mmCIF file of C-alpha atoms in Angstrom:
data_model
loop_
_atom_site.group_PDB
_atom_site.id
_atom_site.type_symbol
_atom_site.label_atom_id
_atom_site.label_comp_id
_atom_site.label_asym_id
_atom_site.label_seq_id
_atom_site.Cartn_x
_atom_site.Cartn_y
_atom_site.Cartn_z
ATOM 1 C CA MET A 197 52.037 47.330 110.087
ATOM 2 C CA GLN A 198 48.581 46.041 111.042
ATOM 3 C CA GLU A 199 49.299 46.234 114.680
ATOM 4 C CA MET A 200 49.822 50.026 114.135
ATOM 5 C CA GLY A 201 46.370 50.456 112.522
ATOM 6 C CA TYR A 202 47.407 50.447 108.903
ATOM 7 C CA PHE A 203 45.265 48.329 106.666
ATOM 8 C CA PRO A 204 46.779 46.500 103.731
ATOM 9 C CA ASP A 205 45.686 47.362 100.103
ATOM 10 C CA ALA A 206 46.180 45.469 96.948
ATOM 11 C CA VAL A 207 49.819 46.532 96.537
ATOM 12 C CA THR A 208 50.518 45.432 99.996
ATOM 13 C CA PHE A 209 48.976 42.021 99.536
ATOM 14 C CA MET A 210 50.879 41.735 96.299
ATOM 15 C CA CYS A 211 54.217 42.290 98.048
ATOM 16 C CA ILE A 212 53.556 39.933 100.864
ATOM 17 C CA LEU A 213 52.438 37.193 98.623
ATOM 18 C CA LYS A 214 55.564 37.626 96.488
ATOM 19 C CA ALA A 215 57.375 37.226 99.641
ATOM 20 C CA CYS A 216 55.763 34.037 100.725
ATOM 21 C CA GLY A 217 56.357 32.529 97.357
ATOM 22 C CA SER A 218 60.179 33.434 97.481
ATOM 23 C CA ILE A 219 60.587 31.466 100.670
ATOM 24 C CA SER A 220 57.882 28.919 100.252
ATOM 25 C CA ALA A 221 55.760 29.980 103.112
ATOM 26 C CA ILE A 222 52.648 28.483 102.046
ATOM 27 C CA GLU A 223 50.842 28.503 105.501
ATOM 28 C CA LYS A 224 51.403 32.442 105.762
ATOM 29 C CA GLY A 225 50.383 32.656 102.136
ATOM 30 C CA GLN A 226 47.096 30.852 102.877
ATOM 31 C CA LYS A 227 46.345 33.275 105.655
ATOM 32 C CA VAL A 228 46.948 36.068 103.412
ATOM 33 C CA HIS A 229 44.601 34.417 100.969
ATOM 34 C CA VAL A 230 41.808 34.478 103.557
ATOM 35 C CA GLN A 231 42.395 38.194 104.195
ATOM 36 C CA VAL A 232 42.190 38.813 100.448
ATOM 37 C CA LEU A 233 38.861 37.081 100.346
ATOM 38 C CA LYS A 234 37.593 39.066 103.299
ATOM 39 C CA GLU A 235 38.470 42.184 101.553
ATOM 40 C CA GLY A 236 36.711 41.381 98.415
ATOM 41 C CA LEU A 237 39.841 42.013 96.376
ATOM 42 C CA LEU A 238 39.903 39.048 94.068
ATOM 43 C CA ASP A 239 37.156 40.514 91.797
ATOM 44 C CA LYS A 240 38.529 43.909 91.790
ATOM 45 C CA HIS A 241 42.131 43.462 91.185
ATOM 46 C CA ALA A 242 43.362 40.805 88.686
ATOM 47 C CA SER A 243 46.897 41.527 89.999
ATOM 48 C CA VAL A 244 46.172 40.185 93.307
ATOM 49 C CA ALA A 245 44.601 37.145 91.933
ATOM 50 C CA ASN A 246 47.793 36.551 89.801
ATOM 51 C CA ALA A 247 49.978 37.102 92.750
ATOM 52 C CA LEU A 248 48.064 34.435 94.800
ATOM 53 C CA LEU A 249 48.366 31.960 92.066
ATOM 54 C CA ASP A 250 52.034 32.614 91.579
ATOM 55 C CA MET A 251 52.310 32.261 95.385
ATOM 56 C CA TYR A 252 50.883 28.815 95.357
ATOM 57 C CA ILE A 253 52.963 27.779 92.283
ATOM 58 C CA LYS A 254 56.279 29.003 93.700
ATOM 59 C CA CYS A 255 55.360 26.883 96.927
ATOM 60 C CA GLY A 256 55.041 23.870 94.795
ATOM 61 C CA ALA A 257 51.254 23.603 95.661
ATOM 62 C CA LEU A 258 50.201 23.068 91.998
ATOM 63 C CA GLU A 259 46.878 21.386 92.704
ATOM 64 C CA LYS A 260 45.889 24.239 94.969
ATOM 65 C CA ALA A 261 47.003 26.573 92.402
ATOM 66 C CA LYS A 262 44.889 24.826 89.680
ATOM 67 C CA VAL A 263 41.773 24.808 91.944
ATOM 68 C CA PHE A 264 42.198 28.418 92.685
ATOM 69 C CA LEU A 265 42.474 29.371 88.998
ATOM 70 C CA CYS A 266 39.577 27.370 87.844
ATOM 71 C CA GLY A 267 37.507 28.945 90.570
ATOM 72 C CA LEU A 268 38.211 32.563 89.467
ATOM 73 C CA GLN A 269 35.619 34.492 87.589
ATOM 74 C CA LYS A 270 38.176 36.385 85.549
ATOM 75 C CA GLN A 271 40.873 34.371 84.059
ATOM 76 C CA ASP A 272 43.475 35.450 81.447
ATOM 77 C CA ALA A 273 46.153 33.824 79.340
ATOM 78 C CA VAL A 274 48.812 35.061 81.794
ATOM 79 C CA SER A 275 47.338 33.085 84.672
ATOM 80 C CA TRP A 276 47.233 29.946 82.724
ATOM 81 C CA ASN A 277 50.750 30.307 81.423
ATOM 82 C CA SER A 278 51.954 30.600 84.987
ATOM 83 C CA LEU A 279 50.262 27.306 86.016
ATOM 84 C CA LEU A 280 51.595 25.632 82.898
ATOM 85 C CA SER A 281 55.113 26.888 83.517
ATOM 86 C CA GLY A 282 54.763 25.591 87.234
ATOM 87 C CA TYR A 283 53.971 22.136 85.970
ATOM 88 C CA ALA A 284 56.668 22.110 83.437
ATOM 89 C CA GLN A 285 59.332 23.334 85.870
ATOM 90 C CA LYS A 286 58.350 20.640 88.393
ATOM 91 C CA GLY A 287 58.608 18.010 85.587
ATOM 92 C CA GLN A 288 54.874 17.230 85.767
ATOM 93 C CA GLY A 289 54.601 16.926 82.113
ATOM 94 C CA ARG A 290 51.222 15.039 82.118
ATOM 95 C CA GLU A 291 49.562 17.629 84.270
ATOM 96 C CA ALA A 292 50.812 20.356 82.108
ATOM 97 C CA LEU A 293 49.174 18.674 79.072
ATOM 98 C CA GLU A 294 45.977 18.582 80.951
ATOM 99 C CA CYS A 295 46.171 22.097 81.937
ATOM 100 C CA PHE A 296 46.910 23.049 78.349
ATOM 101 C CA SER A 297 43.608 21.303 77.306
ATOM 102 C CA HIS A 298 41.576 22.974 80.109
ATOM 103 C CA MET A 299 43.068 26.379 78.939
ATOM 104 C CA GLN A 300 41.974 25.826 75.427
ATOM 105 C CA ALA A 301 38.543 24.632 76.523
ATOM 106 C CA ALA A 302 38.248 27.798 78.592
ATOM 107 C CA GLY A 303 38.615 29.865 75.305
ATOM 108 C CA PHE A 304 42.079 31.007 75.701
ATOM 109 C CA SER A 305 44.343 30.939 72.621
ATOM 110 C CA PRO A 306 47.909 29.857 73.411
ATOM 111 C CA ASP A 307 50.687 32.377 72.668
ATOM 112 C CA ALA A 308 54.548 31.885 72.330
ATOM 113 C CA VAL A 309 55.036 31.538 76.170
ATOM 114 C CA THR A 310 52.232 28.906 76.271
ATOM 115 C CA TYR A 311 53.877 26.857 73.565
ATOM 116 C CA ALA A 312 57.303 27.229 75.194
ATOM 117 C CA CYS A 313 55.768 25.776 78.440
ATOM 118 C CA ILE A 314 54.079 22.955 76.775
ATOM 119 C CA LEU A 315 56.974 22.007 74.690
ATOM 120 C CA SER A 316 59.028 21.954 77.779
ATOM 121 C CA ALA A 317 56.457 19.628 79.410
ATOM 122 C CA CYS A 318 56.522 17.243 76.397
ATOM 123 C CA GLY A 319 60.345 16.989 76.592
ATOM 124 C CA SER A 320 60.157 16.131 80.251
ATOM 125 C CA ILE A 321 57.800 13.057 79.649
ATOM 126 C CA ARG A 322 59.138 12.349 76.104
ATOM 127 C CA ALA A 323 55.872 12.990 74.592
ATOM 128 C CA LEU A 324 57.022 13.134 71.075
ATOM 129 C CA ASP A 325 53.781 12.791 69.203
ATOM 130 C CA LYS A 326 52.301 15.759 71.078
ATOM 131 C CA GLY A 327 55.427 17.622 70.694
ATOM 132 C CA ARG A 328 55.156 17.106 66.825
ATOM 133 C CA GLU A 329 51.570 18.391 66.975
ATOM 134 C CA ILE A 330 52.599 21.496 68.735
ATOM 135 C CA HIS A 331 55.391 21.935 66.132
ATOM 136 C CA SER A 332 52.733 21.786 63.363
ATOM 137 C CA GLN A 333 50.638 24.490 65.173
ATOM 138 C CA LEU A 334 53.778 26.651 65.464
ATOM 139 C CA LEU A 335 54.433 26.503 61.716
ATOM 140 C CA LYS A 336 50.697 27.138 60.832
ATOM 141 C CA GLY A 337 50.625 30.239 62.983
ATOM 142 C CA GLN A 338 54.246 31.487 61.837
ATOM 143 C CA ILE A 339 55.292 31.721 65.478
ATOM 144 C CA LEU A 340 58.678 30.229 65.102
ATOM 145 C CA ARG A 341 59.704 33.198 62.811
ATOM 146 C CA ASN A 342 58.932 35.812 65.401
ATOM 147 C CA HIS A 343 59.191 34.237 68.820
ATOM 148 C CA VAL A 344 62.639 32.653 69.382
ATOM 149 C CA VAL A 345 61.403 31.509 72.926
ATOM 150 C CA ALA A 346 59.080 28.848 71.354
ATOM 151 C CA ALA A 347 61.838 27.946 68.745
ATOM 152 C CA TYR A 348 64.350 27.389 71.656
ATOM 153 C CA ALA A 349 61.637 25.132 73.407
ATOM 154 C CA LEU A 350 61.125 23.170 70.246
ATOM 155 C CA VAL A 351 64.845 22.363 69.937
ATOM 156 C CA ASP A 352 64.943 21.275 73.478
ATOM 157 C CA MET A 353 61.887 19.085 73.169
ATOM 158 C CA TYR A 354 63.344 17.294 70.152
ATOM 159 C CA ALA A 355 66.705 16.795 71.917
ATOM 160 C CA LYS A 356 65.233 15.341 75.137
ATOM 161 C CA CYS A 357 62.979 13.062 73.111
ATOM 162 C CA GLY A 358 66.137 11.806 71.247
ATOM 163 C CA GLU A 359 64.995 13.151 67.822
ATOM 164 C CA LEU A 360 68.358 14.825 67.199
ATOM 165 C CA GLU A 361 67.986 15.351 63.372
ATOM 166 C CA ASN A 362 64.864 17.288 63.998
ATOM 167 C CA ALA A 363 66.565 19.204 66.842
ATOM 168 C CA GLN A 364 69.474 20.143 64.672
ATOM 169 C CA GLU A 365 67.082 20.925 61.712
ATOM 170 C CA VAL A 366 65.134 23.499 63.866
ATOM 171 C CA PHE A 367 68.327 24.782 65.320
ATOM 172 C CA GLU A 368 69.983 25.506 62.045
ATOM 173 C CA GLU A 369 67.011 27.497 60.936
ATOM 174 C CA LEU A 370 67.103 29.910 64.071
ATOM 175 C CA PRO A 371 67.728 33.497 63.277
ATOM 176 C CA VAL A 372 69.302 34.039 66.663
ATOM 177 C CA ARG A 373 70.932 31.674 69.097
ATOM 178 C CA ASN A 374 71.949 31.904 72.703
ATOM 179 C CA LEU A 375 73.966 29.683 74.965
ATOM 180 C CA VAL A 376 70.801 27.968 76.374
ATOM 181 C CA VAL A 377 69.717 26.551 72.973
ATOM 182 C CA TRP A 378 73.360 25.589 72.104
ATOM 183 C CA THR A 379 73.488 23.710 75.442
ATOM 184 C CA SER A 380 70.031 21.996 74.776
ATOM 185 C CA LEU A 381 71.313 20.596 71.471
ATOM 186 C CA LEU A 382 74.643 19.676 72.970
ATOM 187 C CA ALA A 383 72.897 17.805 75.983
ATOM 188 C CA GLY A 384 70.742 15.973 73.444
ATOM 189 C CA PHE A 385 73.821 14.579 71.744
ATOM 190 C CA ALA A 386 75.488 13.736 75.116
ATOM 191 C CA GLU A 387 72.476 11.858 76.421
ATOM 192 C CA ASN A 388 72.408 9.844 73.177
ATOM 193 C CA LYS A 389 76.048 8.943 73.316
ATOM 194 C CA GLN A 390 77.036 10.988 70.181
ATOM 195 C CA GLY A 391 80.198 12.365 71.601
ATOM 196 C CA ASP A 392 81.713 13.904 68.506
ATOM 197 C CA GLU A 393 78.530 15.712 67.625
ATOM 198 C CA ALA A 394 78.304 17.153 71.105
ATOM 199 C CA PHE A 395 81.882 18.188 71.030
ATOM 200 C CA SER A 396 81.281 19.887 67.813
ATOM 201 C CA CYS A 397 78.503 21.915 69.502
ATOM 202 C CA PHE A 398 81.037 22.718 72.102
ATOM 203 C CA GLU A 399 83.504 24.088 69.641
ATOM 204 C CA ARG A 400 81.041 25.924 67.323
ATOM 205 C CA LEU A 401 79.345 27.742 70.194
ATOM 206 C CA GLN A 402 82.580 29.284 71.173
ATOM 207 C CA LEU A 403 83.415 30.265 67.564
ATOM 208 C CA GLU A 404 80.141 32.145 67.553
ATOM 209 C CA GLY A 405 81.434 34.081 70.694
ATOM 210 C CA PHE A 406 79.609 32.324 73.525
ATOM 211 C CA SER A 407 81.401 31.370 76.764
ATOM 212 C CA PRO A 408 80.331 27.861 78.141
ATOM 213 C CA ASP A 409 78.842 27.877 81.547
ATOM 214 C CA ALA A 410 79.033 25.168 84.182
ATOM 215 C CA TYR A 411 76.105 23.215 82.654
ATOM 216 C CA THR A 412 77.508 23.454 79.221
ATOM 217 C CA PHE A 413 80.852 22.083 80.463
ATOM 218 C CA ALA A 414 79.138 19.256 82.402
ATOM 219 C CA CYS A 415 77.126 18.128 79.270
ATOM 220 C CA THR A 416 80.253 18.069 77.270
ATOM 221 C CA LEU A 417 82.374 15.969 79.850
ATOM 222 C CA LYS A 418 79.385 13.572 79.988
ATOM 223 C CA ALA A 419 79.601 13.327 76.128
ATOM 224 C CA CYS A 420 83.410 12.716 76.409
ATOM 225 C CA SER A 421 82.761 10.110 79.194
ATOM 226 C CA ASN A 422 80.184 8.222 77.228
ATOM 227 C CA VAL A 423 82.368 7.667 74.220
ATOM 228 C CA GLY A 424 85.813 7.401 76.075
ATOM 229 C CA ALA A 425 87.042 10.586 74.519
ATOM 230 C CA ALA A 426 89.831 11.386 77.101
ATOM 231 C CA GLU A 427 91.719 13.665 74.939
ATOM 232 C CA LYS A 428 88.672 15.909 74.163
ATOM 233 C CA GLY A 429 87.943 15.732 77.985
ATOM 234 C CA GLN A 430 91.364 17.125 78.775
ATOM 235 C CA ILE A 431 90.633 20.125 76.380
ATOM 236 C CA VAL A 432 87.481 20.714 78.290
ATOM 237 C CA HIS A 433 89.357 20.463 81.504
ATOM 238 C CA THR A 434 91.743 23.100 80.357
ATOM 239 C CA ALA A 435 88.856 25.439 79.651
ATOM 240 C CA ILE A 436 87.225 24.775 82.870
ATOM 241 C CA ALA A 437 90.480 25.578 84.781
ATOM 242 C CA LYS A 438 90.771 28.957 82.933
ATOM 243 C CA GLN A 439 87.425 29.915 84.310
ATOM 244 C CA GLY A 440 88.321 28.749 87.702
ATOM 245 C CA LEU A 441 85.092 26.622 87.966
ATOM 246 C CA LEU A 442 86.586 23.454 89.374
ATOM 247 C CA GLU A 443 86.906 25.405 92.701
ATOM 248 C CA LYS A 444 83.467 27.026 92.401
ATOM 249 C CA ASP A 445 81.058 24.430 90.943
ATOM 250 C CA LYS A 446 80.473 21.157 92.639
ATOM 251 C CA VAL A 447 78.826 19.340 89.690
ATOM 252 C CA ILE A 448 81.699 20.297 87.426
ATOM 253 C CA GLY A 449 84.291 18.683 89.960
ATOM 254 C CA ILE A 450 82.088 15.487 90.039
ATOM 255 C CA THR A 451 81.584 15.414 86.311
ATOM 256 C CA LEU A 452 85.228 15.926 85.533
ATOM 257 C CA LEU A 453 86.237 13.186 88.098
ATOM 258 C CA ASP A 454 83.799 10.822 86.467
ATOM 259 C CA MET A 455 85.092 11.526 83.050
ATOM 260 C CA TYR A 456 88.622 10.636 83.961
ATOM 261 C CA ALA A 457 87.459 7.622 85.893
ATOM 262 C CA SER A 458 85.208 6.305 83.077
ATOM 263 C CA CYS A 459 88.156 6.666 80.512
ATOM 264 C CA GLY A 460 90.390 4.649 82.874
ATOM 265 C CA MET A 461 92.709 7.717 83.561
ATOM 266 C CA ILE A 462 92.629 7.082 87.337
ATOM 267 C CA LEU A 463 95.745 9.122 88.125
ATOM 268 C CA GLU A 464 94.130 12.215 86.592
ATOM 269 C CA ALA A 465 90.827 11.362 88.335
ATOM 270 C CA HIS A 466 92.529 11.123 91.688
ATOM 271 C CA ASN A 467 94.337 14.333 91.049
ATOM 272 C CA VAL A 468 91.105 16.125 90.390
ATOM 273 C CA PHE A 469 89.681 14.576 93.625
ATOM 274 C CA ASP A 470 92.625 15.845 95.535
ATOM 275 C CA LYS A 471 92.199 19.474 94.292
ATOM 276 C CA LEU A 472 88.311 19.710 94.992
ATOM 277 C CA PRO A 473 87.746 22.209 97.724
ATOM 278 C CA ALA A 474 84.965 20.187 99.347
ATOM 279 C CA ARG A 475 83.996 16.422 98.935
ATOM 280 C CA ASP A 476 80.780 14.683 99.554
ATOM 281 C CA VAL A 477 79.739 10.919 99.483
ATOM 282 C CA VAL A 478 79.187 11.159 95.687
ATOM 283 C CA THR A 479 82.626 12.383 95.108
ATOM 284 C CA TRP A 480 84.180 9.460 96.984
ATOM 285 C CA SER A 481 81.985 6.981 95.288
ATOM 286 C CA VAL A 482 82.867 8.190 91.821
ATOM 287 C CA LEU A 483 86.481 7.814 92.594
ATOM 288 C CA MET A 484 85.944 4.372 94.074
ATOM 289 C CA VAL A 485 84.012 3.221 91.089
ATOM 290 C CA GLY A 486 86.953 4.249 88.982
ATOM 291 C CA TYR A 487 89.230 2.052 90.826
ATOM 292 C CA VAL A 488 86.720 -0.899 90.818
ATOM 293 C CA GLN A 489 86.717 -0.713 87.079
ATOM 294 C CA LEU A 490 90.575 -1.257 87.266
ATOM 295 C CA GLY A 491 90.096 -4.159 89.919
ATOM 296 C CA LYS A 492 91.997 -2.100 92.573
ATOM 297 C CA VAL A 493 90.203 -3.709 95.535
ATOM 298 C CA GLU A 494 92.633 -2.681 98.144
ATOM 299 C CA VAL A 495 92.695 0.865 96.986
ATOM 300 C CA VAL A 496 88.875 0.964 97.025
ATOM 301 C CA LEU A 497 88.788 -0.253 100.599
ATOM 302 C CA THR A 498 91.599 2.037 101.570
ATOM 303 C CA LEU A 499 89.617 5.014 100.231
ATOM 304 C CA PHE A 500 86.510 3.898 102.125
ATOM 305 C CA ASP A 501 88.326 3.709 105.369
ATOM 306 C CA ARG A 502 89.944 7.058 104.699
ATOM 307 C CA MET A 503 86.401 8.507 103.911
ATOM 308 C CA ILE A 504 85.040 7.399 107.383
ATOM 309 C CA ARG A 505 88.135 8.807 109.094
ATOM 310 C CA GLU A 506 87.614 12.131 107.579
ATOM 311 C CA GLY A 507 84.037 12.083 109.094
ATOM 312 C CA MET A 508 82.055 11.302 105.731
ATOM 313 C CA LYS A 509 79.056 9.175 106.340
ATOM 314 C CA PRO A 510 78.639 6.506 103.625
ATOM 315 C CA ASP A 511 75.470 6.121 101.742
ATOM 316 C CA THR A 512 73.764 2.721 100.251
ATOM 317 C CA VAL A 513 75.747 3.059 97.015
ATOM 318 C CA THR A 514 79.164 3.347 98.663
ATOM 319 C CA LEU A 515 78.349 0.377 101.044
ATOM 320 C CA THR A 516 77.384 -1.685 97.915
ATOM 321 C CA ILE A 517 80.710 -0.858 96.254
ATOM 322 C CA VAL A 518 82.647 -1.939 99.209
ATOM 323 C CA LEU A 519 80.662 -5.120 99.968
ATOM 324 C CA ASN A 520 81.018 -6.163 96.422
ATOM 325 C CA MET A 521 84.777 -5.720 96.707
ATOM 326 C CA CYS A 522 84.933 -7.780 99.770
ATOM 327 C CA SER A 523 82.852 -10.505 98.065
ATOM 328 C CA ARG A 524 85.178 -10.589 94.940
ATOM 329 C CA ARG A 525 88.319 -10.961 97.104
ATOM 330 C CA GLY A 526 86.768 -13.281 99.618
ATOM 331 C CA LEU A 527 87.498 -10.870 102.511
ATOM 332 C CA LEU A 528 84.981 -12.364 104.870
ATOM 333 C CA SER A 529 85.943 -10.737 108.227
ATOM 334 C CA ARG A 530 86.123 -7.398 106.630
ATOM 335 C CA GLY A 531 82.896 -7.632 104.749
ATOM 336 C CA GLN A 532 81.097 -8.797 107.899
ATOM 337 C CA THR A 533 82.541 -5.825 109.812
ATOM 338 C CA TYR A 534 81.203 -3.497 107.191
ATOM 339 C CA PHE A 535 77.671 -5.056 106.985
ATOM 340 C CA GLU A 536 77.357 -5.011 110.778
ATOM 341 C CA ASN A 537 78.313 -1.353 110.885
ATOM 342 C CA MET A 538 75.573 -0.433 108.452
ATOM 343 C CA SER A 539 72.859 -0.128 110.967
ATOM 344 C CA LYS A 540 74.929 0.257 114.013
ATOM 345 C CA GLY A 541 77.534 2.807 112.906
ATOM 346 C CA PHE A 542 76.008 4.443 109.856
ATOM 347 C CA GLY A 543 72.079 4.212 110.494
ATOM 348 C CA ILE A 544 71.532 2.551 107.241
ATOM 349 C CA MET A 545 69.222 -0.484 106.985
ATOM 350 C CA PRO A 546 70.697 -3.032 104.647
ATOM 351 C CA SER A 547 68.757 -3.365 101.243
ATOM 352 C CA VAL A 548 68.548 -6.633 99.166
ATOM 353 C CA LYS A 549 71.630 -5.517 97.351
ATOM 354 C CA HIS A 550 73.652 -5.433 100.369
ATOM 355 C CA GLN A 551 72.192 -8.796 101.609
ATOM 356 C CA ASN A 552 73.005 -10.379 98.134
ATOM 357 C CA CYS A 553 76.570 -9.180 98.501
ATOM 358 C CA MET A 554 76.762 -10.960 101.799
ATOM 359 C CA VAL A 555 75.170 -14.017 100.451
ATOM 360 C CA ASP A 556 77.794 -14.137 97.763
ATOM 361 C CA LEU A 557 80.605 -13.511 100.108
ATOM 362 C CA PHE A 558 79.288 -16.373 102.433
ATOM 363 C CA GLY A 559 78.801 -18.635 99.585
ATOM 364 C CA ARG A 560 82.373 -18.012 98.128
ATOM 365 C CA ALA A 561 83.889 -18.716 101.561
ATOM 366 C CA GLY A 562 81.818 -22.053 101.809
ATOM 367 C CA HIS A 563 79.924 -20.673 104.783
ATOM 368 C CA PHE A 564 76.608 -21.882 103.458
ATOM 369 C CA GLU A 565 74.865 -21.928 106.835
ATOM 370 C CA LYS A 566 75.484 -18.186 107.148
ATOM 371 C CA ALA A 567 74.415 -17.631 103.664
ATOM 372 C CA MET A 568 70.984 -19.513 104.444
ATOM 373 C CA THR A 569 70.650 -17.423 107.725
ATOM 374 C CA MET A 570 71.024 -14.295 105.671
ATOM 375 C CA ILE A 571 68.519 -15.413 103.155
ATOM 376 C CA SER A 572 66.030 -16.205 105.864
ATOM 377 C CA SER A 573 66.372 -12.725 107.289
ATOM 378 C CA SER A 574 66.210 -10.940 104.032
ATOM 379 C CA THR A 575 63.113 -9.107 102.878
ATOM 380 C CA PRO A 576 62.144 -9.157 100.223
ATOM 381 C CA LEU A 577 64.168 -11.677 98.292
ATOM 382 C CA ASN A 578 64.718 -11.420 94.492
ATOM 383 C CA SER A 579 66.019 -13.642 91.816
ATOM 384 C CA ILE A 580 69.480 -12.385 92.166
ATOM 385 C CA THR A 581 69.615 -13.696 95.697
ATOM 386 C CA TRP A 582 68.835 -17.229 94.571
ATOM 387 C CA LEU A 583 71.148 -17.174 91.563
ATOM 388 C CA THR A 584 73.963 -15.791 93.873
ATOM 389 C CA LEU A 585 73.672 -18.773 96.135
ATOM 390 C CA LEU A 586 73.086 -21.215 93.289
ATOM 391 C CA SER A 587 76.424 -19.974 91.663
ATOM 392 C CA ALA A 588 78.288 -20.560 94.933
ATOM 393 C CA CYS A 589 76.935 -24.180 95.383
ATOM 394 C CA ARG A 590 78.204 -24.824 91.793
ATOM 395 C CA LYS A 591 81.600 -23.387 92.486
ATOM 396 C CA SER A 592 81.993 -25.526 95.537
ATOM 397 C CA ASP A 593 80.336 -28.677 94.122
ATOM 398 C CA ASN A 594 77.614 -28.574 96.758
ATOM 399 C CA ALA A 595 75.211 -30.380 94.490
ATOM 400 C CA LYS A 596 72.722 -31.209 97.369
ATOM 401 C CA LEU A 597 72.226 -27.657 98.545
ATOM 402 C CA GLY A 598 72.229 -26.425 94.752
ATOM 403 C CA ALA A 599 69.490 -28.743 94.110
ATOM 404 C CA TRP A 600 67.485 -27.471 96.964
ATOM 405 C CA VAL A 601 68.012 -23.957 96.026
ATOM 406 C CA PHE A 602 66.950 -24.494 92.397
ATOM 407 C CA GLU A 603 63.851 -26.323 93.509
ATOM 408 C CA THR A 604 62.959 -23.682 96.204
ATOM 409 C CA ALA A 605 63.784 -20.653 93.762
ATOM 410 C CA SER A 606 61.509 -22.228 91.029
ATOM 411 C CA GLN A 607 58.647 -22.090 93.241
ATOM 412 C CA ILE A 608 59.137 -18.632 94.829
ATOM 413 C CA VAL A 609 60.592 -16.574 91.977
#
């Protein structure tokens, strides 16, 4: 366009800035910023300034966005709300609270959107006292009656802070509810291991005509998993199957698999695993943990070997699982092979957890020299390392080494 001799106007700049934000093209966005300054458009067109601010926010450059906003001669509540929303969405609650203070100091009064953003920030960092303060402001301004977006955010804040009685009290007074606010309350119960209450929400929202989405199902399954409510989990599974979500949503598959595994229904878990259209390392690990809980060591190791054969690269969690299994069963040779392949075959540097597994394995097998060699090469050591070796010394009646380990650990840990 510019090569053909056409000069961009305010609308053009707004469009290109929106495009930059949508693909996080911050370098291009900064070049456009320079052009906007050269054209002197910032003071003439508030919409261009807001588009620049929005571009920086969508690119995750929140500090740049803040500096830009504070440098504007003409600010408005919309701009401040955009920045607040950016901080809240990125989970930067403390920065959002600071931004809220700056906004008020600049003379701008918060509206319903502002309150919704700041409540989201309070929930993300469990800032309950600040959340209660905002609640009081909402009541004084009678905002809750007229703006459900603020009321929904208030329910979510209380739920995330674990104040479920307050969350439910606000929820029950809502004139209108949607699936999002139902799920906020349900998720709060699930996070706090109140499975019956979570499942009650799941049933009630459907009675009110709402169809659960993937996130609602995932929260409900987590609640069932936390309290071992396998029968209720099966009811949720049936509803998921009716919507065909198991084949469409990866998170649903993992959560359903975890629910069955946590409830000890390993055959059902394995059946879900086999039906998944795609598997990643997390899926494999969840199934392995289910078998670990039942003490099925050989099955765990067989699954690991199968995972490798199918071309799936393990991560640190998976390797911790299999090394622990080798240690429990005293599978020295197999454990050594897995450990040696970590860096050579999988490109993973052993962590202290992996090294502790090997110290335990060597100690159980009576190979104390190898255990000491592992300790000398481990960085950094932790108390578990020494306790692991001390336990092995006690089991093998190696009092001399045990005394040395105890003395050394006392000086270091």
